[in-house]
JSON list of N, CA and C in Angstrom, two decimals:
[
{"chain": "A", "resi": 1, "resn": "MET", "atom": "N", "xyz": [-7.31, -31.41, 97.77]},
{"chain": "A", "resi": 1, "resn": "MET", "atom": "CA", "xyz": [-6.00, -32.02, 97.58]},
{"chain": "A", "resi": 1, "resn": "MET", "atom": "C", "xyz": [-4.89, -31.05, 97.99]},
{"chain": "A", "resi": 2, "resn": "PHE", "atom": "N", "xyz": [-5.09, -29.78, 97.79]},
{"chain": "A", "resi": 2, "resn": "PHE", "atom": "CA", "xyz": [-4.07, -28.79, 98.11]},
{"chain": "A", "resi": 2, "resn": "PHE", "atom": "C", "xyz": [-3.79, -28.75, 99.61]},
{"chain": "A", "resi": 3, "resn": "VAL", "atom": "N", "xyz": [-4.83, -28.85, 100.44]},
{"chain": "A", "resi": 3, "resn": "VAL", "atom": "CA", "xyz": [-4.67, -28.83, 101.89]},
{"chain": "A", "resi": 3, "resn": "VAL", "atom": "C", "xyz": [-3.85, -30.05, 102.32]},
{"chain": "A", "resi": 4, "resn": "TYR", "atom": "N", "xyz": [-4.07, -31.16, 101.69]},
{"chain": "A", "resi": 4, "resn": "TYR", "atom": "CA", "xyz": [-3.32, -32.38, 101.99]},
{"chain": "A", "resi": 4, "resn": "TYR", "atom": "C", "xyz": [-1.84, -32.19, 101.68]},
{"chain": "A", "resi": 5, "resn": "GLU", "atom": "N", "xyz": [-1.53, -31.56, 100.57]},
{"chain": "A", "resi": 5, "resn": "GLU", "atom": "CA", "xyz": [-0.14, -31.32, 100.19]},
{"chain": "A", "resi": 5, "resn": "GLU", "atom": "C", "xyz": [0.54, -30.38, 101.19]},
{"chain": "A", "resi": 6, "resn": "ILE", "atom": "N", "xyz": [-0.16, -29.37, 101.65]},
{"chain": "A", "resi": 6, "resn": "ILE", "atom": "CA", "xyz": [0.39, -28.45, 102.64]},
{"chain": "A", "resi": 6, "resn": "ILE", "atom": "C", "xyz": [0.66, -29.20, 103.94]},
{"chain": "A", "resi": 7, "resn": "ALA", "atom": "N", "xyz": [-0.26, -30.05, 104.35]},
{"chain": "A", "resi": 7, "resn": "ALA", "atom": "CA", "xyz": [-0.09, -30.81, 105.59]},
{"chain": "A", "resi": 7, "resn": "ALA", "atom": "C", "xyz": [1.12, -31.73, 105.49]},
{"chain": "A", "resi": 8, "resn": "ILE", "atom": "N", "xyz": [1.32, -32.37, 104.35]},
{"chain": "A", "resi": 8, "resn": "ILE", "atom": "CA", "xyz": [2.46, -33.26, 104.15]},
{"chain": "A", "resi": 8, "resn": "ILE", "atom": "C", "xyz": [3.76, -32.46, 104.20]},
{"chain": "A", "resi": 9, "resn": "ALA", "atom": "N", "xyz": [3.78, -31.30, 103.55]},
{"chain": "A", "resi": 9, "resn": "ALA", "atom": "CA", "xyz": [4.99, -30.47, 103.54]},
{"chain": "A", "resi": 9, "resn": "ALA", "atom": "C", "xyz": [5.31, -30.00, 104.96]},
{"chain": "A", "resi": 10, "resn": "HIS", "atom": "N", "xyz": [4.30, -29.63, 105.72]},
{"chain": "A", "resi": 10, "resn": "HIS", "atom": "CA", "xyz": [4.52, -29.18, 107.10]},
{"chain": "A", "resi": 10, "resn": "HIS", "atom": "C", "xyz": [5.05, -30.33, 107.96]},
{"chain": "A", "resi": 11, "resn": "ARG", "atom": "N", "xyz": [4.49, -31.51, 107.78]},
{"chain": "A", "resi": 11, "resn": "ARG", "atom": "CA", "xyz": [4.94, -32.68, 108.53]},
{"chain": "A", "resi": 11, "resn": "ARG", "atom": "C", "xyz": [6.40, -32.99, 108.20]},
{"chain": "A", "resi": 12, "resn": "ASP", "atom": "N", "xyz": [6.75, -32.93, 106.93]},
{"chain": "A", "resi": 12, "resn": "ASP", "atom": "CA", "xyz": [8.13, -33.19, 106.52]},
{"chain": "A", "resi": 12, "resn": "ASP", "atom": "C", "xyz": [9.09, -32.16, 107.12]},
{"chain": "A", "resi": 13, "resn": "GLU", "atom": "N", "xyz": [8.65, -30.91, 107.17]},
{"chain": "A", "resi": 13, "resn": "GLU", "atom": "CA", "xyz": [9.48, -29.86, 107.75]},
{"chain": "A", "resi": 13, "resn": "GLU", "atom": "C", "xyz": [9.70, -30.12, 109.24]},
{"chain": "A", "resi": 14, "resn": "LEU", "atom": "N", "xyz": [8.65, -30.53, 109.95]},
{"chain": "A", "resi": 14, "resn": "LEU", "atom": "CA", "xyz": [8.78, -30.84, 111.37]},
{"chain": "A", "resi": 14, "resn": "LEU", "atom": "C", "xyz": [9.72, -32.02, 111.60]},
{"chain": "A", "resi": 15, "resn": "ILE", "atom": "N", "xyz": [9.66, -32.99, 110.74]},
{"chain": "A", "resi": 15, "resn": "ILE", "atom": "CA", "xyz": [10.55, -34.16, 110.86]},
{"chain": "A", "resi": 15, "resn": "ILE", "atom": "C", "xyz": [12.00, -33.74, 110.66]},
{"chain": "A", "resi": 16, "resn": "ARG", "atom": "N", "xyz": [12.26, -32.86, 109.66]},
{"chain": "A", "resi": 16, "resn": "ARG", "atom": "CA", "xyz": [13.63, -32.37, 109.44]},
{"chain": "A", "resi": 16, "resn": "ARG", "atom": "C", "xyz": [14.13, -31.57, 110.63]},
{"chain": "A", "resi": 17, "resn": "GLU", "atom": "N", "xyz": [13.29, -30.70, 111.19]},
{"chain": "A", "resi": 17, "resn": "GLU", "atom": "CA", "xyz": [13.69, -29.92, 112.35]},
{"chain": "A", "resi": 17, "resn": "GLU", "atom": "C", "xyz": [14.00, -30.81, 113.54]},
{"chain": "A", "resi": 18, "resn": "ALA", "atom": "N", "xyz": [13.21, -31.85, 113.73]},
{"chain": "A", "resi": 18, "resn": "ALA", "atom": "CA", "xyz": [13.45, -32.77, 114.84]},
{"chain": "A", "resi": 18, "resn": "ALA", "atom": "C", "xyz": [14.77, -33.52, 114.65]},
{"chain": "A", "resi": 19, "resn": "ALA", "atom": "N", "xyz": [15.06, -33.90, 113.42]},
{"chain": "A", "resi": 19, "resn": "ALA", "atom": "CA", "xyz": [16.32, -34.59, 113.15]},
{"chain": "A", "resi": 19, "resn": "ALA", "atom": "C", "xyz": [17.51, -33.68, 113.41]},
{"chain": "A", "resi": 20, "resn": "GLU", "atom": "N", "xyz": [17.43, -32.41, 112.99]},
{"chain": "A", "resi": 20, "resn": "GLU", "atom": "CA", "xyz": [18.50, -31.45, 113.24]},
{"chain": "A", "resi": 20, "resn": "GLU", "atom": "C", "xyz": [18.69, -31.24, 114.75]},
{"chain": "A", "resi": 21, "resn": "TYR", "atom": "N", "xyz": [17.58, -31.14, 115.48]},
{"chain": "A", "resi": 21, "resn": "TYR", "atom": "CA", "xyz": [17.64, -30.95, 116.93]},
{"chain": "A", "resi": 21, "resn": "TYR", "atom": "C", "xyz": [18.34, -32.14, 117.59]},
{"chain": "A", "resi": 22, "resn": "ARG", "atom": "N", "xyz": [17.99, -33.35, 117.17]},
{"chain": "A", "resi": 22, "resn": "ARG", "atom": "CA", "xyz": [18.64, -34.54, 117.74]},
{"chain": "A", "resi": 22, "resn": "ARG", "atom": "C", "xyz": [20.13, -34.56, 117.43]},
{"chain": "A", "resi": 23, "resn": "GLN", "atom": "N", "xyz": [20.51, -34.16, 116.23]},
{"chain": "A", "resi": 23, "resn": "GLN", "atom": "CA", "xyz": [21.93, -34.15, 115.87]},
{"chain": "A", "resi": 23, "resn": "GLN", "atom": "C", "xyz": [22.71, -33.16, 116.72]},
{"chain": "A", "resi": 24, "resn": "VAL", "atom": "N", "xyz": [22.14, -31.98, 116.97]},
{"chain": "A", "resi": 24, "resn": "VAL", "atom": "CA", "xyz": [22.80, -30.98, 117.79]},
{"chain": "A", "resi": 24, "resn": "VAL", "atom": "C", "xyz": [22.95, -31.48, 119.22]},
{"chain": "A", "resi": 25, "resn": "ARG", "atom": "N", "xyz": [21.89, -32.06, 119.76]},
{"chain": "A", "resi": 25, "resn": "ARG", "atom": "CA", "xyz": [21.96, -32.58, 121.14]},
{"chain": "A", "resi": 25, "resn": "ARG", "atom": "C", "xyz": [22.98, -33.70, 121.25]},
{"chain": "A", "resi": 26, "resn": "LEU", "atom": "N", "xyz": [23.04, -34.56, 120.25]},
{"chain": "A", "resi": 26, "resn": "LEU", "atom": "CA", "xyz": [24.00, -35.65, 120.26]},
{"chain": "A", "resi": 26, "resn": "LEU", "atom": "C", "xyz": [25.43, -35.12, 120.18]},
{"chain": "A", "resi": 27, "resn": "ALA", "atom": "N", "xyz": [25.66, -34.11, 119.33]},
{"chain": "A", "resi": 27, "resn": "ALA", "atom": "CA", "xyz": [26.99, -33.52, 119.22]},
{"chain": "A", "resi": 27, "resn": "ALA", "atom": "C", "xyz": [27.40, -32.86, 120.52]},
{"chain": "A", "resi": 28, "resn": "LYS", "atom": "N", "xyz": [26.48, -32.17, 121.18]},
{"chain": "A", "resi": 28, "resn": "LYS", "atom": "CA", "xyz": [26.79, -31.54, 122.45]},
{"chain": "A", "resi": 28, "resn": "LYS", "atom": "C", "xyz": [27.09, -32.59, 123.51]},
{"chain": "A", "resi": 29, "resn": "ALA", "atom": "N", "xyz": [26.34, -33.67, 123.53]},
{"chain": "A", "resi": 29, "resn": "ALA", "atom": "CA", "xyz": [26.57, -34.73, 124.50]},
{"chain": "A", "resi": 29, "resn": "ALA", "atom": "C", "xyz": [27.92, -35.39, 124.27]},
{"chain": "A", "resi": 30, "resn": "ARG", "atom": "N", "xyz": [28.27, -35.62, 123.04]},
{"chain": "A", "resi": 30, "resn": "ARG", "atom": "CA", "xyz": [29.58, -36.21, 122.74]},
{"chain": "A", "resi": 30, "resn": "ARG", "atom": "C", "xyz": [30.71, -35.27, 123.14]},
{"chain": "A", "resi": 31, "resn": "GLY", "atom": "N", "xyz": [30.53, -33.98, 122.89]},
{"chain": "A", "resi": 31, "resn": "GLY", "atom": "CA", "xyz": [31.54, -32.99, 123.26]},
{"chain": "A", "resi": 31, "resn": "GLY", "atom": "C", "xyz": [31.71, -32.90, 124.76]},
{"chain": "A", "resi": 32, "resn": "ALA", "atom": "N", "xyz": [30.62, -32.98, 125.50]},
{"chain": "A", "resi": 32, "resn": "ALA", "atom": "CA", "xyz": [30.69, -32.91, 126.96]},
{"chain": "A", "resi": 32, "resn": "ALA", "atom": "C", "xyz": [31.40, -34.15, 127.51]},
{"chain": "A", "resi": 33, "resn": "ARG", "atom": "N", "xyz": [31.17, -35.28, 126.90]},
{"chain": "A", "resi": 33, "resn": "ARG", "atom": "CA", "xyz": [31.82, -36.51, 127.35]},
{"chain": "A", "resi": 33, "resn": "ARG", "atom": "C", "xyz": [33.32, -36.48, 127.10]},
{"chain": "A", "resi": 34, "resn": "ARG", "atom": "N", "xyz": [33.71, -35.83, 126.04]},
{"chain": "A", "resi": 34, "resn": "ARG", "atom": "CA", "xyz": [35.15, -35.76, 125.71]},
{"chain": "A", "resi": 34, "resn": "ARG", "atom": "C", "xyz": [35.87, -34.69, 126.51]},
{"chain": "A", "resi": 35, "resn": "GLY", "atom": "N", "xyz": [35.11, -33.82, 127.15]},
{"chain": "A", "resi": 35, "resn": "GLY", "atom": "CA", "xyz": [35.73, -32.82, 128.01]},
{"chain": "A", "resi": 35, "resn": "GLY", "atom": "C", "xyz": [36.16, -31.55, 127.31]},
{"chain": "A", "resi": 36, "resn": "PHE", "atom": "N", "xyz": [35.59, -31.24, 126.19]},
{"chain": "A", "resi": 36, "resn": "PHE", "atom": "CA", "xyz": [35.89, -29.97, 125.53]},
{"chain": "A", "resi": 36, "resn": "PHE", "atom": "C", "xyz": [34.61, -29.41, 124.95]},
{"chain": "A", "resi": 37, "resn": "SER", "atom": "N", "xyz": [34.62, -28.11, 124.73]},
{"chain": "A", "resi": 37, "resn": "SER", "atom": "CA", "xyz": [33.42, -27.48, 124.18]},
{"chain": "A", "resi": 37, "resn": "SER", "atom": "C", "xyz": [33.47, -27.50, 122.66]},
{"chain": "A", "resi": 38, "resn": "LEU", "atom": "N", "xyz": [32.30, -27.32, 122.06]},
{"chain": "A", "resi": 38, "resn": "LEU", "atom": "CA", "xyz": [32.22, -27.29, 120.60]},
{"chain": "A", "resi": 38, "resn": "LEU", "atom": "C", "xyz": [32.84, -26.01, 120.04]},
{"chain": "A", "resi": 39, "resn": "LYS", "atom": "N", "xyz": [32.93, -24.98, 120.85]},
{"chain": "A", "resi": 39, "resn": "LYS", "atom": "CA", "xyz": [33.50, -23.72, 120.41]},
{"chain": "A", "resi": 39, "resn": "LYS", "atom": "C", "xyz": [35.01, -23.79, 120.59]},
{"chain": "A", "resi": 40, "resn": "LYS", "atom": "N", "xyz": [35.73, -23.87, 119.52]},
{"chain": "A", "resi": 40, "resn": "LYS", "atom": "CA", "xyz": [37.17, -24.09, 119.61]},
{"chain": "A", "resi": 40, "resn": "LYS", "atom": "C", "xyz": [37.97, -22.79, 119.61]},
{"chain": "A", "resi": 41, "resn": "ALA", "atom": "N", "xyz": [37.54, -21.81, 118.86]},
{"chain": "A", "resi": 41, "resn": "ALA", "atom": "CA", "xyz": [38.29, -20.56, 118.77]},
{"chain": "A", "resi": 41, "resn": "ALA", "atom": "C", "xyz": [37.81, -19.59, 119.85]},
{"chain": "A", "resi": 42, "resn": "PRO", "atom": "N", "xyz": [38.71, -19.01, 120.61]},
{"chain": "A", "resi": 42, "resn": "PRO", "atom": "CA", "xyz": [38.29, -18.03, 121.61]},
{"chain": "A", "resi": 42, "resn": "PRO", "atom": "C", "xyz": [37.79, -16.75, 120.95]},
{"chain": "A", "resi": 43, "resn": "GLU", "atom": "N", "xyz": [36.91, -16.09, 121.64]},
{"chain": "A", "resi": 43, "resn": "GLU", "atom": "CA", "xyz": [36.40, -14.83, 121.10]},
{"chain": "A", "resi": 43, "resn": "GLU", "atom": "C", "xyz": [37.46, -13.74, 121.24]},
{"chain": "A", "resi": 44, "resn": "GLY", "atom": "N", "xyz": [37.47, -12.83, 120.28]},
{"chain": "A", "resi": 44, "resn": "GLY", "atom": "CA", "xyz": [38.40, -11.71, 120.35]},
{"chain": "A", "resi": 44, "resn": "GLY", "atom": "C", "xyz": [37.92, -10.67, 121.33]},
{"chain": "A", "resi": 45, "resn": "SER", "atom": "N", "xyz": [38.75, -9.67, 121.54]},
{"chain": "A", "resi": 45, "resn": "SER", "atom": "CA", "xyz": [38.37, -8.63, 122.49]},
{"chain": "A", "resi": 45, "resn": "SER", "atom": "C", "xyz": [37.31, -7.72, 121.88]},
{"chain": "A", "resi": 46, "resn": "VAL", "atom": "N", "xyz": [36.50, -7.17, 122.74]},
{"chain": "A", "resi": 46, "resn": "VAL", "atom": "CA", "xyz": [35.45, -6.26, 122.28]},
{"chain": "A", "resi": 46, "resn": "VAL", "atom": "C", "xyz": [36.05, -4.94, 121.83]},
{"chain": "A", "resi": 47, "resn": "SER", "atom": "N", "xyz": [37.12, -4.51, 122.48]},
{"chain": "A", "resi": 47, "resn": "SER", "atom": "CA", "xyz": [37.69, -3.21, 122.16]},
{"chain": "A", "resi": 47, "resn": "SER", "atom": "C", "xyz": [38.21, -3.15, 120.72]},
{"chain": "A", "resi": 48, "resn": "GLY", "atom": "N", "xyz": [38.61, -4.27, 120.18]},
{"chain": "A", "resi": 48, "resn": "GLY", "atom": "CA", "xyz": [39.09, -4.30, 118.80]},
{"chain": "A", "resi": 48, "resn": "GLY", "atom": "C", "xyz": [37.99, -4.04, 117.79]},
{"chain": "A", "resi": 49, "resn": "ASN", "atom": "N", "xyz": [36.76, -4.40, 118.14]},
{"chain": "A", "resi": 49, "resn": "ASN", "atom": "CA", "xyz": [35.62, -4.23, 117.23]},
{"chain": "A", "resi": 49, "resn": "ASN", "atom": "C", "xyz": [34.81, -2.98, 117.53]},
{"chain": "A", "resi": 50, "resn": "ARG", "atom": "N", "xyz": [35.10, -2.31, 118.62]},
{"chain": "A", "resi": 50, "resn": "ARG", "atom": "CA", "xyz": [34.28, -1.19, 119.05]},
{"chain": "A", "resi": 50, "resn": "ARG", "atom": "C", "xyz": [34.30, -0.05, 118.05]},
{"chain": "A", "resi": 51, "resn": "GLY", "atom": "N", "xyz": [35.44, 0.23, 117.44]},
{"chain": "A", "resi": 51, "resn": "GLY", "atom": "CA", "xyz": [35.57, 1.35, 116.52]},
{"chain": "A", "resi": 51, "resn": "GLY", "atom": "C", "xyz": [34.67, 1.24, 115.31]},
{"chain": "A", "resi": 52, "resn": "ARG", "atom": "N", "xyz": [34.34, 0.04, 114.90]},
{"chain": "A", "resi": 52, "resn": "ARG", "atom": "CA", "xyz": [33.50, -0.12, 113.72]},
{"chain": "A", "resi": 52, "resn": "ARG", "atom": "C", "xyz": [32.05, 0.23, 113.98]},
{"chain": "A", "resi": 53, "resn": "PHE", "atom": "N", "xyz": [31.61, 0.10, 115.24]},
{"chain": "A", "resi": 53, "resn": "PHE", "atom": "CA", "xyz": [30.19, 0.24, 115.52]},
{"chain": "A", "resi": 53, "resn": "PHE", "atom": "C", "xyz": [29.85, 1.54, 116.24]},
{"chain": "A", "resi": 54, "resn": "THR", "atom": "N", "xyz": [30.51, 1.81, 117.35]},
{"chain": "A", "resi": 54, "resn": "THR", "atom": "CA", "xyz": [30.23, 3.03, 118.11]},
{"chain": "A", "resi": 54, "resn": "THR", "atom": "C", "xyz": [31.51, 3.60, 118.66]},
{"chain": "A", "resi": 55, "resn": "PRO", "atom": "N", "xyz": [31.56, 4.89, 118.88]},
{"chain": "A", "resi": 55, "resn": "PRO", "atom": "CA", "xyz": [32.75, 5.47, 119.50]},
{"chain": "A", "resi": 55, "resn": "PRO", "atom": "C", "xyz": [32.82, 5.05, 120.98]},
{"chain": "A", "resi": 56, "resn": "ALA", "atom": "N", "xyz": [34.02, 4.95, 121.48]},
{"chain": "A", "resi": 56, "resn": "ALA", "atom": "CA", "xyz": [34.19, 4.60, 122.90]},
{"chain": "A", "resi": 56, "resn": "ALA", "atom": "C", "xyz": [33.73, 5.75, 123.77]},
{"chain": "A", "resi": 57, "resn": "ALA", "atom": "N", "xyz": [33.14, 5.44, 124.91]},
{"chain": "A", "resi": 57, "resn": "ALA", "atom": "CA", "xyz": [32.62, 6.48, 125.81]},
{"chain": "A", "resi": 57, "resn": "ALA", "atom": "C", "xyz": [33.75, 7.17, 126.54]}
]
């Protein structure tokens, strides 16, 4: 019975992952049709964050 429960849990997990994948693809398709990207905020400059991680060369 334990193996059956594991198989059911794995199947449910795969179904959830497939649903999430479909939602992401649908959102991307809708965004492409509207003519804008899903990423709304532009990325900041790298030089502003460089000091926190490594010294500049």
